[in-house]
C-alpha cells in the first residue's frame, strides 16, 4: 500500500462499517450545545494554576484504598502523602490519555460523517464542539500536572515509562474478539461508556475541601463540560443500537460489560509500579492490591457506577438479547449476588 493510499484509507474508514444509509435512522436529536459559547470551560473559565497548601491531601484516600493498607501505612505518613500525589498525577494524565486516545478520535469521526451511522447534521456539528472541549481537557490536565511537578519538585514517577494505560490494553483484547467487519464499533461503545460514566466519577472530588482548591476547581471545570457530553453520548446510544442488525447485536452486546470494566476497573499494574517504588516486595504488592480491591468490592463499585448506563442500555433494548443479558448477569451488572473471593493481583509483578 502506498503512503498516499494509507492516508486515504484512514480518511474513509468508518467506526461502524457498511452503508449508513441502509441502516435504520435514530430518534430526533435535541442539542444541549445551543449555549456552548457561554458555558464551555474553554470559552469562559480561566486557566487553572496549581497552588498547594500545607496539610492538604492531593487525592481522596477513599478513592485510592491501597494507601490505607497496613503494609503501606507502615511506611509512614509522608509515603502515604507521596502516593496520593502520584495518584493525582495518574488521574490527570489518565484524563489526557482518555481524551486524546479514545474520545477525540471517535468525536472527530462523528463530526466528519465517518461514524457509520446516519446522524442528524446538528449532531455531527456538536461533535466538533466535543472535540474542542476534550482537547482543552487534555491540554489543561497535562499542563496542570507539569505545574504540580514544578511546585512540589516531585516528578510523576511514570513519566516516560512504557506502561500503557490499562483501558487501552483491555480495549485491544476486546477488539480482537470482535468479527473483522465489526472492529471499530468498540471505539464507539467505549466513548459512550466513558462519556456517560465519567460525569459521575468527577462529581465527588470538587466537593472534597481537604484537597487543594486549584485541584477541585480544575476538576469542576471538567465535570461541567462532561454533563453536556453525557447527554450527547446517551443520545448517540439511541442512534447506534437500533442501527445494528440482529447478528451485529449478538456479537457486540456480550462484550459491553467488558467495555464497562475496561473503563471503571482500577489500573492494578499502575498501582503495582507505585508500590514497588516505595519498597514493597512483589508478594507484598500482590497482598496490598488484592486486599485493597477485593473482587466482590470491585464488582459492587462497578455495578453502582454503571447503573445509569445499564438503564440506558435496557431502554434501547440491548438486554433483550439472551447472550447480552447473560454477560451482564455474569459481570454482576444486573441481578447481582456478590461474593468476596479471588485474587485480583495475580501476575501483577513479573
mmCIF file of C-alpha atoms in Angstrom:
data_model
loop_
_atom_site.group_PDB
_atom_site.id
_atom_site.type_symbol
_atom_site.label_atom_id
_atom_site.label_comp_id
_atom_site.label_asym_id
_atom_site.label_seq_id
_atom_site.Cartn_x
_atom_site.Cartn_y
_atom_site.Cartn_z
ATOM 1 C CA UNK A 1 0.000 0.000 0.000
ATOM 2 C CA UNK A 2 1.400 3.409 -0.919
ATOM 3 C CA UNK A 3 1.699 6.147 1.670
ATOM 4 C CA UNK A 4 -0.960 8.189 -0.126
ATOM 5 C CA UNK A 5 -3.391 5.280 -0.150
ATOM 6 C CA UNK A 6 -2.813 4.682 3.563
ATOM 7 C CA UNK A 7 -3.971 8.205 4.391
ATOM 8 C CA UNK A 8 -6.950 7.926 2.060
ATOM 9 C CA UNK A 9 -7.946 4.707 3.821
ATOM 10 C CA UNK A 10 -7.738 6.404 7.197
ATOM 11 C CA UNK A 11 -9.892 9.226 5.858
ATOM 12 C CA UNK A 12 -12.551 6.856 4.538
ATOM 13 C CA UNK A 13 -12.533 4.364 7.408
ATOM 14 C CA UNK A 14 -15.739 4.283 9.447
ATOM 15 C CA UNK A 15 -16.213 3.284 13.071
ATOM 16 C CA UNK A 16 -19.173 1.125 12.089
ATOM 17 C CA UNK A 17 -18.655 -0.421 8.670
ATOM 18 C CA UNK A 18 -21.260 -0.660 5.956
ATOM 19 C CA UNK A 19 -23.581 1.771 4.216
ATOM 20 C CA UNK A 20 -25.063 4.119 6.833
ATOM 21 C CA UNK A 21 -27.983 4.917 4.515
ATOM 22 C CA UNK A 22 -29.073 1.281 4.696
ATOM 23 C CA UNK A 23 -29.246 1.336 8.487
ATOM 24 C CA UNK A 24 -32.321 2.478 10.446
ATOM 25 C CA UNK A 25 -32.353 6.122 11.494
ATOM 26 C CA UNK A 26 -32.272 7.035 15.160
ATOM 27 C CA UNK A 27 -34.722 9.253 17.040
ATOM 28 C CA UNK A 28 -34.929 13.035 16.885
ATOM 29 C CA UNK A 29 -31.852 14.748 18.273
ATOM 30 C CA UNK A 30 -32.164 17.544 20.823
ATOM 31 C CA UNK A 31 -28.930 19.526 21.184
ATOM 32 C CA UNK A 32 -27.549 20.600 24.546
ATOM 33 C CA UNK A 33 -24.926 22.823 22.915
ATOM 34 C CA UNK A 34 -27.029 25.863 21.995
ATOM 35 C CA UNK A 35 -25.233 27.960 24.636
ATOM 36 C CA UNK A 36 -21.871 26.282 24.238
ATOM 37 C CA UNK A 37 -20.071 29.606 23.693
ATOM 38 C CA UNK A 38 -21.408 30.852 27.033
ATOM 39 C CA UNK A 39 -20.947 27.636 29.045
ATOM 40 C CA UNK A 40 -17.930 25.675 27.776
ATOM 41 C CA UNK A 41 -14.927 25.845 30.095
ATOM 42 C CA UNK A 42 -12.630 26.545 27.147
ATOM 43 C CA UNK A 43 -14.683 29.716 26.486
ATOM 44 C CA UNK A 44 -15.481 31.048 29.945
ATOM 45 C CA UNK A 45 -13.192 29.545 32.594
ATOM 46 C CA UNK A 46 -9.725 30.900 33.361
ATOM 47 C CA UNK A 47 -6.796 28.580 33.076
ATOM 48 C CA UNK A 48 -6.318 26.984 36.491
ATOM 49 C CA UNK A 49 -2.897 27.149 38.118
ATOM 50 C CA UNK A 50 -1.770 24.753 40.812
ATOM 51 C CA UNK A 51 -1.338 26.150 44.306
ATOM 52 C CA UNK A 52 -0.501 23.857 47.201
ATOM 53 C CA UNK A 53 -1.277 24.407 50.861
ATOM 54 C CA UNK A 54 0.121 22.709 53.941
ATOM 55 C CA UNK A 55 -1.684 19.657 55.336
ATOM 56 C CA UNK A 56 -3.929 19.290 52.303
ATOM 57 C CA UNK A 57 -4.376 15.924 50.634
ATOM 58 C CA UNK A 58 -3.619 15.606 46.952
ATOM 59 C CA UNK A 59 -6.280 12.943 46.323
ATOM 60 C CA UNK A 60 -9.100 11.422 48.403
ATOM 61 C CA UNK A 61 -7.711 8.287 50.104
ATOM 62 C CA UNK A 62 -11.180 6.709 49.949
ATOM 63 C CA UNK A 63 -10.818 6.648 46.156
ATOM 64 C CA UNK A 64 -7.371 5.048 46.384
ATOM 65 C CA UNK A 65 -7.800 2.481 49.161
ATOM 66 C CA UNK A 66 -4.355 0.947 48.816
ATOM 67 C CA UNK A 67 -2.929 3.898 50.815
ATOM 68 C CA UNK A 68 -4.970 2.694 53.801
ATOM 69 C CA UNK A 69 -3.495 -0.814 53.682
ATOM 70 C CA UNK A 70 -1.350 -1.670 56.750
ATOM 71 C CA UNK A 71 1.670 -2.512 54.598
ATOM 72 C CA UNK A 72 1.535 0.978 53.095
ATOM 73 C CA UNK A 73 0.626 2.825 56.293
ATOM 74 C CA UNK A 74 3.639 1.199 57.962
ATOM 75 C CA UNK A 75 5.851 3.173 55.592
ATOM 76 C CA UNK A 76 4.764 6.407 57.280
ATOM 77 C CA UNK A 77 2.615 9.454 56.615
ATOM 78 C CA UNK A 78 4.981 11.071 54.128
ATOM 79 C CA UNK A 79 4.989 7.953 51.966
ATOM 80 C CA UNK A 80 1.183 7.896 52.023
ATOM 81 C CA UNK A 81 1.081 11.571 51.069
ATOM 82 C CA UNK A 82 3.549 10.901 48.261
ATOM 83 C CA UNK A 83 1.411 8.042 46.934
ATOM 84 C CA UNK A 84 -1.643 10.302 46.904
ATOM 85 C CA UNK A 85 0.350 12.843 44.917
ATOM 86 C CA UNK A 86 1.291 10.122 42.437
ATOM 87 C CA UNK A 87 -2.386 9.123 42.250
ATOM 88 C CA UNK A 88 -3.288 12.722 41.388
ATOM 89 C CA UNK A 89 -0.692 12.620 38.609
ATOM 90 C CA UNK A 90 -2.171 9.328 37.394
ATOM 91 C CA UNK A 91 -5.653 10.838 37.450
ATOM 92 C CA UNK A 92 -4.701 13.946 35.493
ATOM 93 C CA UNK A 93 -2.688 12.032 32.917
ATOM 94 C CA UNK A 94 -5.482 9.464 32.612
ATOM 95 C CA UNK A 95 -7.696 12.368 31.559
ATOM 96 C CA UNK A 96 -5.181 13.425 28.916
ATOM 97 C CA UNK A 97 -4.831 9.873 27.603
ATOM 98 C CA UNK A 98 -8.556 9.120 27.677
ATOM 99 C CA UNK A 99 -9.424 12.260 25.744
ATOM 100 C CA UNK A 100 -6.671 12.046 23.134
ATOM 101 C CA UNK A 101 -6.665 8.284 22.569
ATOM 102 C CA UNK A 102 -10.324 7.326 22.985
ATOM 103 C CA UNK A 103 -12.822 10.186 22.904
ATOM 104 C CA UNK A 104 -11.372 12.723 20.463
ATOM 105 C CA UNK A 105 -10.810 10.153 17.662
ATOM 106 C CA UNK A 106 -14.434 8.993 17.942
ATOM 107 C CA UNK A 107 -15.873 12.506 18.151
ATOM 108 C CA UNK A 108 -13.729 13.510 15.161
ATOM 109 C CA UNK A 109 -15.093 10.619 13.115
ATOM 110 C CA UNK A 110 -18.649 11.583 14.078
ATOM 111 C CA UNK A 111 -18.083 15.232 13.170
ATOM 112 C CA UNK A 112 -16.753 14.237 9.735
ATOM 113 C CA UNK A 113 -19.592 11.836 8.957
ATOM 114 C CA UNK A 114 -17.416 8.738 9.447
ATOM 115 C CA UNK A 115 -19.298 7.152 12.350
ATOM 116 C CA UNK A 116 -21.071 4.685 10.071
ATOM 117 C CA UNK A 117 -24.409 5.992 11.360
ATOM 118 C CA UNK A 118 -26.887 8.259 9.637
ATOM 119 C CA UNK A 119 -26.822 11.061 12.188
ATOM 120 C CA UNK A 120 -28.574 14.457 12.125
ATOM 121 C CA UNK A 121 -26.423 17.312 10.853
ATOM 122 C CA UNK A 122 -26.695 19.139 14.172
ATOM 123 C CA UNK A 123 -25.390 16.060 15.965
ATOM 124 C CA UNK A 124 -22.303 15.987 13.752
ATOM 125 C CA UNK A 125 -21.747 19.722 14.292
ATOM 126 C CA UNK A 126 -21.982 19.284 18.055
ATOM 127 C CA UNK A 127 -19.308 16.603 17.845
ATOM 128 C CA UNK A 128 -16.861 19.327 16.724
ATOM 129 C CA UNK A 129 -17.611 21.153 19.974
ATOM 130 C CA UNK A 130 -16.918 17.979 21.922
ATOM 131 C CA UNK A 131 -13.561 17.659 20.151
ATOM 132 C CA UNK A 132 -12.732 21.230 21.216
ATOM 133 C CA UNK A 133 -13.842 20.570 24.803
ATOM 134 C CA UNK A 134 -11.882 17.344 25.076
ATOM 135 C CA UNK A 135 -8.749 18.820 23.555
ATOM 136 C CA UNK A 136 -8.908 21.562 26.169
ATOM 137 C CA UNK A 137 -9.407 18.979 28.934
ATOM 138 C CA UNK A 138 -6.372 17.054 27.718
ATOM 139 C CA UNK A 139 -4.298 20.235 27.491
ATOM 140 C CA UNK A 140 -5.182 21.690 30.873
ATOM 141 C CA UNK A 141 -4.738 18.312 32.592
ATOM 142 C CA UNK A 142 -1.267 17.903 31.117
ATOM 143 C CA UNK A 143 -0.196 21.457 31.883
ATOM 144 C CA UNK A 144 -1.602 21.253 35.411
ATOM 145 C CA UNK A 145 0.434 18.091 36.008
ATOM 146 C CA UNK A 146 3.579 19.892 34.869
ATOM 147 C CA UNK A 147 2.815 22.764 37.264
ATOM 148 C CA UNK A 148 2.378 20.356 40.183
ATOM 149 C CA UNK A 149 5.738 18.775 39.386
ATOM 150 C CA UNK A 150 7.403 22.179 39.298
ATOM 151 C CA UNK A 151 5.716 23.371 42.517
ATOM 152 C CA UNK A 152 6.270 20.224 44.591
ATOM 153 C CA UNK A 153 9.590 19.243 42.950
ATOM 154 C CA UNK A 154 8.281 15.681 42.946
ATOM 155 C CA UNK A 155 8.061 14.220 39.430
ATOM 156 C CA UNK A 156 5.360 11.879 38.217
ATOM 157 C CA UNK A 157 7.153 8.561 38.602
ATOM 158 C CA UNK A 158 5.545 7.074 35.464
ATOM 159 C CA UNK A 159 6.504 9.917 33.126
ATOM 160 C CA UNK A 160 8.379 8.490 30.185
ATOM 161 C CA UNK A 161 7.556 4.896 31.104
ATOM 162 C CA UNK A 162 6.267 2.455 28.500
ATOM 163 C CA UNK A 163 3.399 1.330 30.721
ATOM 164 C CA UNK A 164 0.274 1.567 28.576
ATOM 165 C CA UNK A 165 -2.983 2.748 30.175
ATOM 166 C CA UNK A 166 -4.984 -0.282 31.293
ATOM 167 C CA UNK A 167 -8.046 0.762 29.303
ATOM 168 C CA UNK A 168 -6.061 0.577 26.044
ATOM 169 C CA UNK A 169 -4.828 -2.943 26.731
ATOM 170 C CA UNK A 170 -8.336 -4.034 27.675
ATOM 171 C CA UNK A 171 -9.805 -2.454 24.528
ATOM 172 C CA UNK A 172 -7.247 -4.213 22.337
ATOM 173 C CA UNK A 173 -8.301 -7.554 23.825
ATOM 174 C CA UNK A 174 -11.986 -6.757 23.196
ATOM 175 C CA UNK A 175 -11.312 -5.666 19.616
ATOM 176 C CA UNK A 176 -9.525 -8.936 18.869
ATOM 177 C CA UNK A 177 -12.639 -10.870 19.875
ATOM 178 C CA UNK A 178 -14.919 -8.974 17.501
ATOM 179 C CA UNK A 179 -15.581 -10.208 13.963
ATOM 180 C CA UNK A 180 -13.369 -8.401 11.452
ATOM 181 C CA UNK A 181 -16.317 -6.481 9.992
ATOM 182 C CA UNK A 182 -17.243 -5.060 13.423
ATOM 183 C CA UNK A 183 -13.837 -3.872 14.555
ATOM 184 C CA UNK A 184 -14.168 -0.172 15.217
ATOM 185 C CA UNK A 185 -17.547 -0.322 16.931
ATOM 186 C CA UNK A 186 -15.762 -0.994 20.234
ATOM 187 C CA UNK A 187 -14.421 2.569 19.970
ATOM 188 C CA UNK A 188 -17.940 3.949 19.622
ATOM 189 C CA UNK A 189 -19.136 1.902 22.577
ATOM 190 C CA UNK A 190 -16.157 2.816 24.760
ATOM 191 C CA UNK A 191 -16.777 6.512 24.060
ATOM 192 C CA UNK A 192 -20.428 6.062 25.035
ATOM 193 C CA UNK A 193 -19.448 4.168 28.185
ATOM 194 C CA UNK A 194 -16.729 6.589 29.286
ATOM 195 C CA UNK A 195 -18.644 9.761 28.493
ATOM 196 C CA UNK A 196 -21.816 8.642 30.289
ATOM 197 C CA UNK A 197 -19.897 7.401 33.336
ATOM 198 C CA UNK A 198 -17.149 9.978 33.789
ATOM 199 C CA UNK A 199 -19.507 12.730 34.943
ATOM 200 C CA UNK A 200 -20.341 10.613 37.987
ATOM 201 C CA UNK A 201 -16.655 9.957 38.675
ATOM 202 C CA UNK A 202 -15.919 13.676 38.541
ATOM 203 C CA UNK A 203 -18.717 14.693 40.910
ATOM 204 C CA UNK A 204 -17.031 13.713 44.185
ATOM 205 C CA UNK A 205 -13.664 15.463 44.067
ATOM 206 C CA UNK A 206 -14.800 19.118 43.675
ATOM 207 C CA UNK A 207 -16.753 18.801 46.946
ATOM 208 C CA UNK A 208 -13.801 17.494 48.960
ATOM 209 C CA UNK A 209 -12.423 20.516 50.823
ATOM 210 C CA UNK A 210 -9.407 18.514 52.033
ATOM 211 C CA UNK A 211 -7.952 18.900 48.544
ATOM 212 C CA UNK A 212 -6.171 21.979 47.159
ATOM 213 C CA UNK A 213 -8.703 24.470 45.798
ATOM 214 C CA UNK A 214 -6.948 24.543 42.434
ATOM 215 C CA UNK A 215 -7.381 20.766 42.093
ATOM 216 C CA UNK A 216 -11.072 20.999 42.944
ATOM 217 C CA UNK A 217 -11.594 23.856 40.508
ATOM 218 C CA UNK A 218 -9.948 22.190 37.525
ATOM 219 C CA UNK A 219 -11.939 19.003 38.043
ATOM 220 C CA UNK A 220 -15.148 21.036 38.497
ATOM 221 C CA UNK A 221 -14.497 22.711 35.132
ATOM 222 C CA UNK A 222 -14.126 19.298 33.553
ATOM 223 C CA UNK A 223 -17.275 17.984 35.233
ATOM 224 C CA UNK A 224 -19.440 20.833 33.969
ATOM 225 C CA UNK A 225 -18.491 20.112 30.360
ATOM 226 C CA UNK A 226 -18.942 16.386 30.819
ATOM 227 C CA UNK A 227 -22.533 16.894 31.912
ATOM 228 C CA UNK A 228 -23.341 18.019 28.358
ATOM 229 C CA UNK A 229 -21.264 15.223 26.878
ATOM 230 C CA UNK A 230 -23.183 12.700 28.983
ATOM 231 C CA UNK A 231 -26.456 13.756 27.362
ATOM 232 C CA UNK A 232 -24.882 13.693 23.896
ATOM 233 C CA UNK A 233 -23.460 10.197 24.179
ATOM 234 C CA UNK A 234 -26.648 8.870 25.743
ATOM 235 C CA UNK A 235 -28.352 10.151 22.608
ATOM 236 C CA UNK A 236 -25.654 8.523 20.464
ATOM 237 C CA UNK A 237 -26.528 5.169 22.051
ATOM 238 C CA UNK A 238 -30.155 5.589 20.920
ATOM 239 C CA UNK A 239 -28.848 6.002 17.358
ATOM 240 C CA UNK A 240 -26.252 3.226 17.492
ATOM 241 C CA UNK A 241 -28.196 0.309 18.938
ATOM 242 C CA UNK A 242 -31.234 0.433 16.595
ATOM 243 C CA UNK A 243 -28.836 0.735 13.646
ATOM 244 C CA UNK A 244 -27.190 -2.605 14.439
ATOM 245 C CA UNK A 245 -28.551 -5.751 12.831
ATOM 246 C CA UNK A 246 -29.518 -8.803 14.861
ATOM 247 C CA UNK A 247 -26.238 -10.623 14.164
ATOM 248 C CA UNK A 248 -24.218 -7.485 14.968
ATOM 249 C CA UNK A 249 -26.050 -7.029 18.277
ATOM 250 C CA UNK A 250 -25.443 -10.645 19.204
ATOM 251 C CA UNK A 251 -21.694 -10.190 18.574
ATOM 252 C CA UNK A 252 -21.303 -6.792 20.246
ATOM 253 C CA UNK A 253 -23.729 -6.937 23.177
ATOM 254 C CA UNK A 254 -21.987 -9.606 25.280
ATOM 255 C CA UNK A 255 -18.758 -7.573 25.176
ATOM 256 C CA UNK A 256 -20.304 -4.403 26.632
ATOM 257 C CA UNK A 257 -19.722 -5.461 30.267
ATOM 258 C CA UNK A 258 -16.039 -5.865 29.444
ATOM 259 C CA UNK A 259 -16.007 -2.386 27.933
ATOM 260 C CA UNK A 260 -17.559 -1.072 31.169
ATOM 261 C CA UNK A 261 -14.868 -2.813 33.207
ATOM 262 C CA UNK A 262 -12.185 -1.549 30.816
ATOM 263 C CA UNK A 263 -13.127 1.959 31.881
ATOM 264 C CA UNK A 264 -14.053 1.507 35.549
ATOM 265 C CA UNK A 265 -11.800 -1.211 36.916
ATOM 266 C CA UNK A 266 -8.695 0.059 38.749
ATOM 267 C CA UNK A 267 -5.369 0.063 36.944
ATOM 268 C CA UNK A 268 -3.677 -2.581 39.095
ATOM 269 C CA UNK A 269 -0.399 -2.583 37.158
ATOM 270 C CA UNK A 270 -0.035 1.177 37.597
ATOM 271 C CA UNK A 271 -0.577 0.835 41.345
ATOM 272 C CA UNK A 272 1.912 -2.044 41.489
ATOM 273 C CA UNK A 273 4.577 0.238 39.985
ATOM 274 C CA UNK A 274 3.971 2.852 42.661
ATOM 275 C CA UNK A 275 4.097 0.261 45.449
ATOM 276 C CA UNK A 276 7.344 -1.115 44.101
ATOM 277 C CA UNK A 277 8.744 2.431 44.194
ATOM 278 C CA UNK A 278 8.049 2.704 47.950
ATOM 279 C CA UNK A 279 9.899 -0.529 48.624
ATOM 280 C CA UNK A 280 7.229 -3.222 48.854
ATOM 281 C CA UNK A 281 8.215 -6.686 47.695
ATOM 282 C CA UNK A 282 6.373 -8.491 44.920
ATOM 283 C CA UNK A 283 4.499 -10.617 47.439
ATOM 284 C CA UNK A 284 3.565 -7.548 49.495
ATOM 285 C CA UNK A 285 2.339 -5.751 46.382
ATOM 286 C CA UNK A 286 0.063 -8.660 45.496
ATOM 287 C CA UNK A 287 -1.299 -8.727 49.026
ATOM 288 C CA UNK A 288 -1.865 -4.958 49.275
ATOM 289 C CA UNK A 289 -3.620 -4.740 45.901
ATOM 290 C CA UNK A 290 -5.771 -7.844 46.424
ATOM 291 C CA UNK A 291 -6.864 -6.754 49.895
ATOM 292 C CA UNK A 292 -7.472 -3.138 48.835
ATOM 293 C CA UNK A 293 -9.648 -4.142 45.885
ATOM 294 C CA UNK A 294 -11.354 -7.474 46.715
ATOM 295 C CA UNK A 295 -13.165 -8.891 43.697
ATOM 296 C CA UNK A 296 -16.584 -8.543 45.306
ATOM 297 C CA UNK A 297 -16.000 -4.914 46.206
ATOM 298 C CA UNK A 298 -14.807 -4.107 42.691
ATOM 299 C CA UNK A 299 -17.937 -5.759 41.287
ATOM 300 C CA UNK A 300 -20.183 -3.749 43.584
ATOM 301 C CA UNK A 301 -18.406 -0.483 42.818
ATOM 302 C CA UNK A 302 -18.507 -1.068 39.054
ATOM 303 C CA UNK A 303 -22.177 -2.085 39.166
ATOM 304 C CA UNK A 304 -23.090 1.000 41.183
ATOM 305 C CA UNK A 305 -21.097 3.341 38.936
ATOM 306 C CA UNK A 306 -22.562 1.789 35.783
ATOM 307 C CA UNK A 307 -26.187 1.547 36.989
ATOM 308 C CA UNK A 308 -27.365 4.549 34.970
ATOM 309 C CA UNK A 309 -25.682 3.310 31.793
ATOM 310 C CA UNK A 310 -27.182 -0.144 32.338
ATOM 311 C CA UNK A 311 -30.597 1.506 32.472
ATOM 312 C CA UNK A 312 -29.883 3.317 29.209
ATOM 313 C CA UNK A 313 -28.960 0.005 27.597
ATOM 314 C CA UNK A 314 -32.181 -1.541 28.868
ATOM 315 C CA UNK A 315 -34.146 1.369 27.392
ATOM 316 C CA UNK A 316 -32.725 0.797 23.907
ATOM 317 C CA UNK A 317 -33.382 -2.939 24.134
ATOM 318 C CA UNK A 318 -29.781 -4.139 24.408
ATOM 319 C CA UNK A 319 -30.545 -6.536 27.251
ATOM 320 C CA UNK A 320 -33.325 -8.263 25.302
ATOM 321 C CA UNK A 321 -30.636 -10.381 23.632
ATOM 322 C CA UNK A 322 -30.110 -13.512 25.751
ATOM 323 C CA UNK A 323 -26.353 -13.555 25.288
ATOM 324 C CA UNK A 324 -26.020 -9.900 26.249
ATOM 325 C CA UNK A 325 -28.218 -10.331 29.321
ATOM 326 C CA UNK A 326 -26.215 -13.378 30.388
ATOM 327 C CA UNK A 327 -22.980 -11.375 30.058
ATOM 328 C CA UNK A 328 -24.395 -8.573 32.209
ATOM 329 C CA UNK A 329 -25.537 -11.082 34.820
ATOM 330 C CA UNK A 330 -22.164 -12.817 34.755
ATOM 331 C CA UNK A 331 -20.406 -9.478 35.277
ATOM 332 C CA UNK A 332 -22.768 -8.714 38.190
ATOM 333 C CA UNK A 333 -24.060 -5.602 36.439
ATOM 334 C CA UNK A 334 -27.652 -6.829 36.755
ATOM 335 C CA UNK A 335 -29.223 -9.367 39.115
ATOM 336 C CA UNK A 336 -26.101 -9.146 41.242
ATOM 337 C CA UNK A 337 -25.260 -11.523 44.082
ATOM 338 C CA UNK A 338 -21.822 -10.523 45.245
ATOM 339 C CA UNK A 339 -19.015 -12.669 46.550
ATOM 340 C CA UNK A 340 -15.649 -11.704 48.013
ATOM 341 C CA UNK A 341 -13.162 -14.376 46.868
ATOM 342 C CA UNK A 342 -10.489 -14.058 44.262
ATOM 343 C CA UNK A 343 -7.003 -12.667 43.905
ATOM 344 C CA UNK A 344 -7.075 -9.619 41.631
ATOM 345 C CA UNK A 345 -3.340 -9.126 41.990
ATOM 346 C CA UNK A 346 -2.098 -12.297 40.297
ATOM 347 C CA UNK A 347 0.589 -11.706 37.686
ATOM 348 C CA UNK A 348 0.973 -8.056 38.688
ATOM 349 C CA UNK A 349 4.638 -8.492 39.410
ATOM 350 C CA UNK A 350 6.944 -10.216 36.978
#
